[in-house]
Amino acid sequence: RQGRIEDAAREYGEAAQMDASAAEPRNNLGNLARQARRSDDAERWYLEAIAADPYFVGAYNNLALLCQDRGQIDRAIDLYGRALAKAPKNAVVMNNLASLYFATGENREARDLWRKALEADPKYVSPLNNLAGLALSEGDNDSAADLLDRALALDPNYGDARINRSLIARRRGDLLA
């Protein structure tokens, strides 16, 4: 596996060298560095991607995720906000920002953003699963089950939703779950 990652990094690096305005290979190099736990390298590549294309929302999103990894919550929120200013209907960015809000106890903000993410992309299952997790955290098993059923109707193989649905069934005493 390490050899394939190195091969990918080499190809992305060559693509970045050939085209100074290419944000995507720089973003991909950032992702590879983040996976390899080379945080400083990942940040450099994400910033280069943003410099190459200030409207490449993926780089803002990925840099925000890196900031979350580092515990830089305010910076992550700022980066998500910058991404949403450029792409206000980006459901992935909304979902990630909502997850950050949920992790910091801002449940109302999280709920609102997950709902907006679903409005932007009704077939995106992550916000449904995350809303279910919020409902579970508030003790609302029925709402959580409904949300998870919706997620599983869209993607029957969505593992997180299947696990959470099973958790609810066990809480209800359904031993077949």
Short mmCIF file of C-alpha atoms in Angstrom, two decimals, residues 49-149:
data_model
loop_
_atom_site.label_atom_id
_atom_site.label_comp_id
_atom_site.label_asym_id
_atom_site.label_seq_id
_atom_site.Cartn_x
_atom_site.Cartn_y
_atom_site.Cartn_z
CA ALA A 49 -4.26 24.67 -3.79
CA ILE A 50 -6.17 27.68 -2.48
CA ALA A 51 -3.55 30.04 -3.91
CA ALA A 52 -3.79 28.28 -7.28
CA ASP A 53 -7.59 28.51 -7.31
CA PRO A 54 -9.29 30.57 -4.59
CA TYR A 55 -12.63 29.02 -5.59
CA PHE A 56 -11.53 25.40 -5.14
CA VAL A 57 -13.79 24.63 -2.19
CA GLY A 58 -12.35 21.17 -1.56
CA ALA A 59 -9.05 22.65 -0.38
CA TYR A 60 -10.81 24.89 2.15
CA ASN A 61 -12.83 21.92 3.37
CA ASN A 62 -9.78 19.68 3.69
CA LEU A 63 -7.73 22.36 5.40
CA ALA A 64 -10.62 22.84 7.84
CA LEU A 65 -10.61 19.09 8.56
CA LEU A 66 -6.86 19.27 9.18
CA CYS A 67 -7.41 22.18 11.57
CA GLN A 68 -10.00 20.08 13.41
CA ASP A 69 -7.42 17.30 13.72
CA ARG A 70 -5.08 19.85 15.30
CA GLY A 71 -7.74 21.23 17.64
CA GLN A 72 -7.79 24.57 15.81
CA ILE A 73 -11.56 24.89 16.04
CA ASP A 74 -11.88 28.63 15.36
CA ARG A 75 -9.68 28.36 12.29
CA ALA A 76 -11.67 25.38 11.04
CA ILE A 77 -14.94 27.28 11.45
CA ASP A 78 -13.45 30.23 9.55
CA LEU A 79 -12.30 27.98 6.70
CA TYR A 80 -15.70 26.29 6.43
CA GLY A 81 -17.27 29.74 6.35
CA ARG A 82 -14.94 30.81 3.55
CA ALA A 83 -15.83 27.65 1.62
CA LEU A 84 -19.54 28.26 2.06
CA ALA A 85 -19.13 31.89 0.96
CA LYS A 86 -17.80 30.53 -2.34
CA ALA A 87 -20.24 27.60 -2.62
CA PRO A 88 -23.27 28.27 -0.37
CA LYS A 89 -25.04 25.04 -1.38
CA ASN A 90 -22.10 22.68 -0.81
CA ALA A 91 -23.67 19.90 1.25
CA VAL A 92 -20.33 18.29 2.16
CA VAL A 93 -18.97 21.50 3.67
CA MET A 94 -22.26 22.11 5.52
CA ASN A 95 -22.19 18.55 6.85
CA ASN A 96 -18.60 18.89 8.07
CA LEU A 97 -19.22 22.24 9.73
CA ALA A 98 -22.36 20.86 11.36
CA SER A 99 -20.35 17.89 12.67
CA LEU A 100 -17.85 20.32 14.17
CA TYR A 101 -20.66 22.27 15.82
CA PHE A 102 -22.11 19.05 17.22
CA ALA A 103 -18.70 18.02 18.58
CA THR A 104 -18.45 21.36 20.38
CA GLY A 105 -21.95 21.14 21.84
CA GLU A 106 -23.60 23.61 19.46
CA ASN A 107 -26.51 21.26 18.74
CA ARG A 108 -28.94 23.84 17.38
CA GLU A 109 -26.41 25.12 14.84
CA ALA A 110 -25.53 21.55 13.90
CA ARG A 111 -29.17 20.60 13.38
CA ASP A 112 -29.83 23.67 11.23
CA LEU A 113 -26.81 23.04 9.01
CA TRP A 114 -27.52 19.33 8.57
CA ARG A 115 -31.05 20.25 7.48
CA LYS A 116 -29.66 22.79 5.03
CA ALA A 117 -27.25 20.16 3.70
CA LEU A 118 -30.22 17.88 3.04
CA GLU A 119 -32.06 20.70 1.28
CA ALA A 120 -29.01 21.22 -0.91
CA ASP A 121 -28.60 17.49 -1.62
CA PRO A 122 -31.58 15.34 -0.56
CA LYS A 123 -29.73 12.13 -1.49
CA TYR A 124 -26.68 12.82 0.69
CA VAL A 125 -26.95 10.27 3.50
CA SER A 126 -24.34 11.60 5.95
CA PRO A 127 -26.53 14.46 7.23
CA LEU A 128 -29.37 11.99 7.83
CA ASN A 129 -27.08 9.74 9.85
CA ASN A 130 -25.69 12.72 11.74
CA LEU A 131 -29.15 14.10 12.51
CA ALA A 132 -30.01 10.64 13.81
CA GLY A 133 -26.93 10.74 16.04
CA LEU A 134 -28.08 14.09 17.39
CA ALA A 135 -31.57 12.70 18.02
CA LEU A 136 -30.03 9.69 19.80
CA SER A 137 -27.93 12.00 21.97
CA GLU A 138 -31.15 13.76 22.97
CA GLY A 139 -32.89 10.45 23.73
CA ASP A 140 -35.26 10.62 20.75
CA ASN A 141 -34.99 7.07 19.45
CA ASP A 142 -38.09 7.33 17.26
CA SER A 143 -36.84 10.34 15.29
CA ALA A 144 -33.41 8.76 15.03
CA ALA A 145 -34.91 5.54 13.67
CA ASP A 146 -36.93 7.47 11.08
CA LEU A 147 -33.85 9.39 9.93
CA LEU A 148 -31.79 6.23 9.70
CA ASP A 149 -34.54 4.46 7.76
#
